[in-house]
XYZ file of C-alpha atoms in Angstrom:
591
model
C 117.005 241.147 61.132
C 120.605 240.916 59.859
C 119.953 243.398 56.722
C 118.714 246.123 59.008
C 121.750 245.761 61.098
C 123.998 245.851 58.400
C 123.030 248.799 56.089
C 125.305 251.448 57.561
C 128.233 248.955 57.153
C 127.093 248.029 53.632
C 127.231 251.556 52.656
C 130.494 252.520 54.206
C 132.046 249.197 53.115
C 130.978 249.774 49.408
C 132.199 253.145 49.374
C 135.409 252.079 50.503
C 135.605 249.295 48.052
C 134.694 251.250 45.150
C 137.307 253.737 46.070
C 140.533 251.589 47.027
C 140.454 248.276 45.048
C 144.103 248.259 43.944
C 145.003 244.631 43.799
C 143.454 241.163 44.259
C 144.543 241.193 47.896
C 142.849 244.427 48.705
C 140.860 244.143 51.976
C 138.025 246.236 53.376
C 139.405 249.051 55.707
C 140.550 248.238 59.029
C 138.572 251.064 60.218
C 135.415 249.347 59.137
C 136.190 245.671 60.178
C 137.279 243.809 62.999
C 141.135 242.934 62.575
C 142.153 239.646 61.714
C 143.275 238.682 65.075
C 139.995 239.609 66.830
C 137.986 237.633 63.998
C 140.032 234.491 64.951
C 139.869 234.783 68.601
C 137.218 232.267 69.021
C 138.676 229.935 66.352
C 141.901 229.898 68.431
C 140.027 229.081 71.540
C 137.731 226.388 69.951
C 140.234 223.872 68.636
C 137.558 221.166 68.092
C 134.835 221.243 65.370
C 132.381 218.913 63.811
C 132.055 218.858 59.938
C 129.130 217.201 58.257
C 128.983 216.026 54.666
C 125.294 215.487 53.715
C 123.057 215.653 50.795
C 121.377 213.516 47.853
C 124.527 211.557 47.519
C 123.849 210.320 51.081
C 120.966 208.257 50.113
C 122.807 206.212 47.514
C 125.097 205.228 50.284
C 128.270 204.665 47.818
C 126.693 202.584 45.211
C 124.239 203.302 42.265
C 122.874 201.034 39.480
C 124.895 197.921 40.565
C 128.136 199.914 40.899
C 129.742 201.318 43.911
C 132.351 203.931 44.864
C 135.171 201.731 46.154
C 136.122 202.149 49.705
C 138.977 204.745 50.226
C 137.356 207.128 47.627
C 135.024 209.660 48.566
C 131.207 208.573 48.491
C 129.815 212.274 48.186
C 131.667 212.207 44.670
C 129.488 209.555 43.390
C 127.774 211.570 40.810
C 131.071 212.496 39.167
C 132.644 208.981 39.984
C 130.366 206.921 38.249
C 129.126 209.566 35.799
C 125.557 209.640 36.669
C 123.712 211.776 34.247
C 122.455 214.974 35.259
C 118.692 214.097 34.487
C 119.167 210.689 36.366
C 120.798 212.484 39.414
C 117.934 214.951 39.416
C 115.543 212.117 39.707
C 117.418 210.734 42.521
C 117.483 214.249 44.422
C 113.767 214.510 44.123
C 113.422 211.183 46.398
C 115.459 212.724 49.074
C 113.395 212.630 52.106
C 115.373 212.485 55.579
C 112.753 212.099 57.638
C 114.594 210.995 60.659
C 116.792 214.223 60.464
C 116.799 215.580 64.112
C 118.799 219.047 64.518
C 118.811 218.845 68.336
C 120.370 215.493 68.354
C 123.025 216.668 65.979
C 123.731 219.813 67.924
C 123.637 217.775 71.225
C 126.250 215.155 69.706
C 128.601 218.042 69.001
C 128.182 219.420 72.340
C 128.603 215.907 74.181
C 131.828 215.407 72.160
C 133.538 218.789 73.302
C 133.119 220.383 69.753
C 132.677 224.385 70.006
C 132.083 224.711 66.084
C 130.045 223.022 63.404
C 130.343 223.036 59.617
C 127.775 221.646 57.164
C 127.615 221.344 53.460
C 125.056 224.180 52.253
C 126.083 223.077 48.482
C 128.428 220.305 47.637
C 129.969 219.679 44.101
C 126.639 218.129 43.003
C 125.194 221.549 42.837
C 122.178 220.743 45.378
C 121.518 223.272 47.919
C 120.617 221.843 51.285
C 118.776 224.855 52.361
C 116.023 227.026 50.994
C 117.619 228.871 48.108
C 115.996 231.581 46.137
C 118.831 231.715 43.748
C 118.178 228.244 42.512
C 115.104 225.882 42.819
C 117.341 223.079 43.199
C 117.408 222.887 46.668
C 115.932 220.674 49.632
C 113.141 222.834 50.559
C 111.597 223.074 46.935
C 112.921 220.090 44.945
C 112.086 217.309 47.448
C 109.348 215.865 49.682
C 111.212 216.759 52.729
C 109.906 220.383 52.330
C 111.860 221.886 55.288
C 114.954 223.740 55.642
C 117.448 221.439 57.716
C 120.218 223.799 58.019
C 118.080 226.628 59.805
C 116.904 224.007 62.199
C 120.503 222.907 62.839
C 121.581 226.508 63.129
C 119.051 227.311 65.805
C 120.034 223.927 67.502
C 123.638 225.037 67.864
C 122.882 228.605 68.652
C 120.879 227.237 71.711
C 123.968 225.269 73.041
C 126.530 227.914 72.268
C 128.203 226.097 69.273
C 129.437 228.515 66.428
C 127.729 227.600 63.064
C 129.388 227.564 59.773
C 128.649 226.676 56.228
C 130.562 224.881 53.766
C 130.078 226.097 49.872
C 131.586 224.574 46.922
C 132.035 227.578 44.892
C 133.955 226.622 41.849
C 132.848 223.078 41.305
C 129.187 222.225 40.361
C 128.199 219.440 38.494
C 124.559 220.469 37.742
C 125.799 223.527 35.954
C 126.819 223.614 32.321
C 129.364 226.520 32.746
C 130.807 225.469 36.104
C 133.748 223.295 36.539
C 133.542 219.485 37.142
C 130.803 217.860 34.854
C 132.769 216.472 31.759
C 130.306 213.599 31.007
C 127.109 215.798 30.349
C 128.823 218.830 29.090
C 131.499 219.948 26.983
C 132.939 222.838 28.920
C 136.057 223.644 31.058
C 136.301 227.113 32.600
C 139.800 228.165 31.441
C 138.503 227.892 27.808
C 135.944 230.652 28.433
C 136.496 232.401 31.874
C 133.816 234.981 30.880
C 131.210 232.386 30.513
C 132.317 230.714 33.704
C 131.916 234.029 35.481
C 128.713 235.251 33.781
C 126.627 231.965 33.753
C 127.701 230.381 36.844
C 129.664 232.556 39.467
C 127.421 235.638 38.679
C 124.121 233.552 38.387
C 124.251 230.890 41.078
C 127.514 230.805 43.037
C 127.444 234.403 44.447
C 123.604 234.794 44.775
C 123.676 231.701 46.900
C 126.508 232.825 49.050
C 124.764 236.271 49.362
C 121.630 234.823 50.625
C 123.308 232.579 52.905
C 124.995 235.766 54.499
C 121.422 237.186 54.555
C 119.558 234.153 55.842
C 121.859 232.915 58.447
C 122.881 235.365 61.426
C 126.311 235.482 62.878
C 127.794 232.793 60.785
C 131.168 231.610 62.138
C 132.762 230.354 58.836
C 131.977 230.026 55.423
C 134.062 227.086 54.367
C 134.695 227.157 50.642
C 136.360 224.310 48.785
C 138.410 223.445 45.699
C 139.699 227.013 44.890
C 138.860 229.483 42.140
C 141.156 230.381 39.169
C 142.056 233.791 39.857
C 142.684 236.096 42.975
C 140.205 238.660 41.690
C 137.423 235.905 41.528
C 138.356 234.893 45.239
C 138.473 238.368 46.399
C 135.062 238.978 45.098
C 133.567 236.351 47.473
C 135.701 237.778 50.359
C 134.302 241.108 49.954
C 130.749 239.651 50.023
C 131.600 238.237 53.368
C 133.431 241.143 54.559
C 130.574 243.560 53.994
C 127.747 241.565 54.918
C 129.101 239.770 57.849
C 132.520 241.090 58.760
C 133.092 238.804 61.855
C 132.611 235.491 59.789
C 135.838 233.731 58.939
C 136.917 232.611 55.517
C 139.056 229.436 55.034
C 142.083 229.341 52.836
C 140.483 227.264 49.959
C 138.597 230.397 48.571
C 141.483 231.092 46.386
C 143.575 229.525 43.703
C 145.547 226.325 45.183
C 148.393 227.527 42.612
C 148.709 230.956 44.001
C 149.119 233.049 47.132
C 146.813 231.576 50.002
C 143.895 233.938 50.891
C 141.402 233.969 53.691
C 141.613 234.126 57.642
C 143.140 230.725 58.099
C 144.420 227.627 56.074
C 143.348 224.271 55.616
C 145.778 221.028 55.380
C 144.802 218.737 52.646
C 142.022 216.279 53.568
C 142.952 214.308 56.258
C 146.495 215.990 56.104
C 148.583 216.417 59.374
C 151.609 218.633 59.356
C 154.833 217.532 61.238
C 154.483 220.706 63.152
C 155.819 224.297 63.122
C 153.014 225.898 61.150
C 153.091 229.761 62.304
C 149.524 230.841 60.909
C 146.241 229.802 62.025
C 145.435 226.490 60.446
C 142.848 223.595 60.651
C 142.965 220.019 59.294
C 139.707 218.553 58.017
C 139.715 214.913 58.920
C 136.991 212.022 58.653
C 135.835 209.222 61.074
C 136.468 206.677 58.262
C 137.715 207.046 54.814
C 134.695 208.814 53.192
C 133.241 212.197 53.835
C 129.709 211.531 52.645
C 128.030 208.420 53.811
C 128.819 204.994 52.536
C 127.220 201.651 53.485
C 130.607 199.847 52.233
C 132.882 202.018 54.341
C 133.265 200.628 57.749
C 137.001 201.355 58.551
C 136.203 203.665 61.417
C 138.963 205.320 63.707
C 138.980 204.141 67.044
C 138.427 206.398 70.146
C 142.229 206.473 70.946
C 142.968 207.380 67.448
C 140.781 210.385 67.507
C 141.861 211.434 70.735
C 145.547 211.359 69.629
C 144.900 213.162 66.395
C 142.978 216.012 68.246
C 146.001 216.322 70.666
C 148.595 216.129 68.006
C 146.608 218.801 66.073
C 146.465 221.158 69.258
C 150.048 220.535 70.072
C 151.021 221.617 66.625
C 148.827 224.838 66.633
C 145.890 223.904 64.686
C 142.273 223.235 64.982
C 140.757 219.759 64.331
C 137.509 219.504 62.108
C 136.067 216.130 62.178
C 133.785 214.965 59.810
C 130.683 212.652 59.931
C 128.249 211.466 56.982
C 124.931 211.211 57.884
C 122.518 208.632 56.052
C 120.041 209.461 53.581
C 117.503 209.243 56.247
C 119.137 211.814 58.128
C 120.707 209.602 61.005
C 124.439 209.765 62.106
C 125.916 206.278 61.884
C 126.144 204.542 65.171
C 129.723 204.058 65.156
C 130.355 207.874 64.612
C 128.095 208.526 67.379
C 129.854 206.100 69.869
C 133.304 207.389 69.034
C 132.300 211.010 69.431
C 130.582 210.298 72.736
C 133.642 208.561 74.206
C 136.126 211.413 73.018
C 133.481 213.620 74.773
C 134.095 211.740 78.073
C 137.788 212.286 77.762
C 137.306 215.891 77.177
C 135.187 216.473 80.262
C 138.262 215.504 82.322
C 140.880 217.203 79.984
C 139.581 220.060 78.047
C 141.624 222.408 79.836
C 144.575 221.030 77.851
C 142.967 221.530 74.508
C 140.836 224.821 74.433
C 142.846 227.978 73.961
C 145.938 226.062 74.083
C 148.940 227.027 71.783
C 151.389 224.723 70.054
C 154.370 222.701 71.737
C 157.660 224.641 71.916
C 159.328 221.217 71.779
C 159.620 219.149 68.499
C 159.467 215.293 68.892
C 158.427 213.857 72.279
C 158.853 210.189 72.349
C 156.155 209.561 75.047
C 153.371 211.983 73.546
C 152.675 215.709 73.133
C 152.607 218.869 74.583
C 150.172 221.953 74.818
C 150.742 225.166 76.347
C 148.503 227.854 78.204
C 150.562 230.679 79.885
C 153.126 229.405 82.202
C 151.415 225.911 82.105
C 152.609 222.971 79.879
C 150.350 220.118 79.397
C 152.157 216.959 79.053
C 150.072 214.352 77.109
C 151.181 210.620 77.838
C 150.157 208.323 75.326
C 153.310 205.924 75.464
C 154.327 205.982 79.392
C 158.174 205.693 79.392
C 159.272 201.925 80.796
C 161.087 203.675 83.875
C 158.031 205.747 84.994
C 159.880 208.918 84.685
C 158.649 211.565 82.274
C 161.837 213.498 80.656
C 161.293 216.785 78.835
C 164.425 218.128 77.254
C 165.328 221.589 76.390
C 163.196 223.434 78.900
C 165.137 226.332 80.503
C 162.280 227.906 82.514
C 162.158 226.833 86.071
C 159.227 224.366 86.983
C 157.341 225.120 90.191
C 155.073 222.169 90.377
C 153.703 219.135 88.742
C 150.318 217.332 88.922
C 147.579 215.298 87.427
C 145.441 217.218 85.312
C 142.427 214.871 86.398
C 143.583 215.310 89.953
C 145.367 218.744 90.686
C 145.642 217.744 94.389
C 148.087 214.744 93.312
C 151.378 216.392 93.157
C 154.115 214.443 91.373
C 157.742 214.424 92.383
C 160.095 215.934 89.713
C 163.773 217.065 89.357
C 165.113 219.747 87.043
C 168.750 219.604 86.169
C 169.804 222.255 83.478
C 167.498 222.008 80.725
C 166.101 218.690 81.574
C 162.885 218.063 83.604
C 162.088 214.738 84.935
C 158.533 213.961 86.506
C 157.984 210.702 88.295
C 154.682 209.020 87.100
C 152.250 207.175 89.552
C 152.597 203.494 89.014
C 149.042 203.479 87.752
C 147.857 206.168 85.298
C 144.188 207.248 85.608
C 143.645 207.350 81.957
C 144.594 204.406 79.744
C 144.544 206.599 76.602
C 146.046 209.621 77.478
C 147.094 210.830 81.011
C 147.641 214.636 81.204
C 150.370 215.977 83.434
C 150.393 219.871 84.097
C 153.842 221.385 84.765
C 153.496 224.985 86.212
C 156.311 227.143 85.306
C 157.897 230.176 86.757
C 157.282 231.960 83.612
C 156.340 231.369 79.702
C 158.090 228.204 78.330
C 161.545 229.059 77.209
C 163.239 226.229 75.112
C 166.774 225.679 73.692
C 166.877 225.792 69.979
C 166.150 222.360 68.366
C 169.360 220.753 66.789
C 168.977 219.777 63.215
C 170.443 216.135 62.629
C 172.648 215.009 59.967
C 171.460 211.938 58.097
C 173.476 208.631 57.832
C 175.676 210.194 55.160
C 176.485 213.313 57.166
C 174.046 215.422 55.245
C 172.119 218.329 56.924
C 168.828 219.094 55.467
C 167.520 222.291 57.043
C 163.786 222.524 56.286
C 160.814 224.591 58.034
C 160.319 221.953 60.843
C 163.514 222.759 62.734
C 163.819 226.369 61.808
C 163.412 229.399 63.883
C 161.820 232.316 62.209
C 162.148 236.012 63.066
C 160.433 239.160 62.088
C 158.071 238.652 59.495
C 159.248 235.533 58.115
C 156.822 232.604 58.853
C 156.486 228.682 58.332
C 153.575 228.126 55.918
C 151.798 225.315 54.065
C 150.606 225.380 50.430
C 147.531 223.246 48.981
C 150.206 220.978 47.108
C 151.037 219.512 50.338
C 154.290 221.315 50.980
C 155.811 223.404 53.772
C 157.818 226.512 53.219
C 158.991 229.833 55.001
C 157.712 232.970 53.544
C 156.574 236.488 53.916
C 159.988 237.786 54.485
C 160.716 241.088 52.831
C 163.306 242.711 54.734
C 166.937 241.955 56.524
C 165.401 241.526 59.861
C 163.101 238.855 58.508
C 165.044 235.761 58.887
C 165.261 231.962 59.570
C 168.155 230.218 61.389
C 169.016 226.501 62.287
C 171.187 224.953 64.910
C 173.180 222.048 64.305
C 176.207 220.089 65.478
C 179.594 219.634 63.478
C 181.556 216.805 64.706
C 184.780 217.296 63.079
C 186.514 220.182 60.812
C 184.653 219.848 57.283
C 183.629 221.471 54.150
C 180.088 221.331 52.968
C 178.711 221.916 49.570
C 175.655 224.585 50.213
C 172.557 224.073 48.298
C 169.108 225.877 48.483
C 165.678 224.564 47.298
C 162.837 227.117 46.975
C 160.301 228.245 44.563
C 159.900 231.957 43.405
C 157.305 234.106 41.447
C 158.434 235.663 38.347
C 158.709 238.985 39.839
C 160.839 237.892 42.628
C 163.848 237.002 40.288
C 167.115 238.736 41.277
C 165.975 239.641 44.742
C 169.247 239.465 46.932
C 169.663 237.460 49.980
C 172.524 236.368 52.525
C 173.627 233.227 54.253
C 175.684 233.495 57.434
C 177.409 230.803 59.379
C 180.623 230.704 61.513
C 181.662 233.877 60.349
C 181.130 233.319 56.641
C 178.714 235.274 54.297
C 177.449 233.821 51.117
C 175.507 236.163 48.961
C 173.009 235.063 46.073
C 170.073 236.346 44.168
C 166.827 234.637 43.430
C 166.473 232.596 40.527
C 163.499 231.631 38.094
C 161.832 228.595 39.290
C 158.665 228.228 37.149
C 155.495 227.891 38.976
C 154.569 229.479 42.023
C 155.341 226.188 44.031
C 157.698 224.762 41.638
C 160.486 224.181 44.116
C 164.028 224.083 42.506
C 167.315 223.301 44.031
C 170.479 225.452 43.376
C 174.078 224.927 44.414
C 175.447 227.865 46.013
C 178.885 227.684 47.281
C 181.189 225.829 49.722
C 180.981 226.505 53.280
C 183.853 225.637 55.881
C 183.938 224.741 59.644
C 187.355 224.594 61.066
C 186.357 223.778 64.623
C 183.893 221.059 65.885
C 180.618 222.087 67.719
C 177.336 223.893 67.698
C 176.903 226.098 64.731
C 173.994 228.441 63.523
C 173.161 229.171 59.967
C 171.121 232.146 59.110
C 169.213 233.302 55.911
C 167.658 236.568 55.353
C 166.998 239.223 52.510
C 169.721 241.355 51.681
C 167.673 244.527 51.269
C 164.260 245.812 51.618
C 161.820 244.079 49.082
C 158.559 244.979 47.417
C 157.493 241.361 47.563
C 158.423 238.350 49.422
C 161.872 236.845 49.082
C 161.201 233.211 48.311
C 159.243 230.324 49.311
C 161.982 228.460 50.950
C 161.624 224.833 51.269
C 165.135 223.857 52.511
C 169.041 224.517 52.729
C 171.291 221.546 52.309
C 174.834 221.082 53.479
C 176.518 217.923 51.829
C 179.920 216.883 53.130
C 182.643 217.446 50.432
C 184.823 214.439 50.271
């Protein structure tokens, strides 16, 4: 049993937590827990997972009492969107009886698709537990004629196939609880008006007890996947500590904490169906769905095609992330046929090409007109979605010598190539073996080294230097925030820097401005910008909220000679916090 195995850890971790809680970001001692890199090793390797949204809302199929949730909106939110009274929803929940549910079939589908992990809703915002909960009678085992625990069955089926099993839990929002967030049609309560009631009558009585029993009843959880974010770092840290103590290898996603403040958790989630342009330098995952809803809707038939899904999977992998693809089973417990068809077709592609996905790291190249690139060690996997008309695959910027090139589906099929300076050209076969995405492997003499990308000027000659084309050094990293923006952060010393390369066509003066957000206690921190022998010193100015980006004009910078230039920014001193959340530096020509 899990409890027997974790008693010594519980004692040690509890003693540690009681003695060293100094801030909201305090973590359990590294002496007691695996470090973050070790925890995330399987996640980095897996790349592809199945997300499942399933609950009493599934039997409503997007409609109730002659009304429907519009296509394009989330059918699993039907209780809130149609303001179904709590008592009425209880009556509907009592009828939930998914007799066609087959855990073995669901797990087998995930395996057939090439997915390495699975996350399913243990409790969504409607407050209904999809497992046997002792903390609340409002659960599928005690409250419905189904009378079984489908999540235990699914966990066992996943374990049998080597698929890691994770649970989604809505910890802030619960429309069944008078003192949680979200139900404004039955209850006159908003947690910020009384955080004490929110914590005492919801977090402490339902949310935390349910997370505790999930940790106790499901062995070796891969992930607890939180949603909607809590109000304070302290509230989030309490959930983090529960997991760290009871299942130290269990991953925690970034939505555990406040969306308005510093990101917590082991990895970050993009916005729903979000796709970053690239360049995120932390572990991340994008949750996307096969149609436009997450829970089942009979009205939503806007299914993604197999080529679309394969391209999204490859795009995410090429940008260093994980792809968590959602299906919404019916109220009877059946995954829709269109979802099954697409996933099985994706699986057939993965049978031949998974080497280019599992364990791959992001592309060192930015935009590639014919497709994408993933990397493993000395191998480049070149994903050809749009074959060049001349039949020659050109890869610009590569300075590492290429040794050989071949088809991943047929390694014996060597492809002719030339390499002149930083340009590799590979001759494609006249007929590509895959009509969706043929993968070419280029084996190099060493790890790929690539020339710094050039940041282009727009039609008005303005250079906008953002996270995408930046190169970072030291502790500076490119990050995402839950408002859907990207920035550079985590820099706190002069050796932590970001730089950009660009081409100046003629001698010119530029007005230099900077766009960033900063916490109040970062105000006054010094930083330096350098380019072409010029040094501009400045201090961080107040911007408002954490992610309230503001633009400030700094100075004029002059280039007396045309040619390739570099601009660098870094803290001017050792700092106690981060320098700023840098969105961009802009250079505008002075007329």
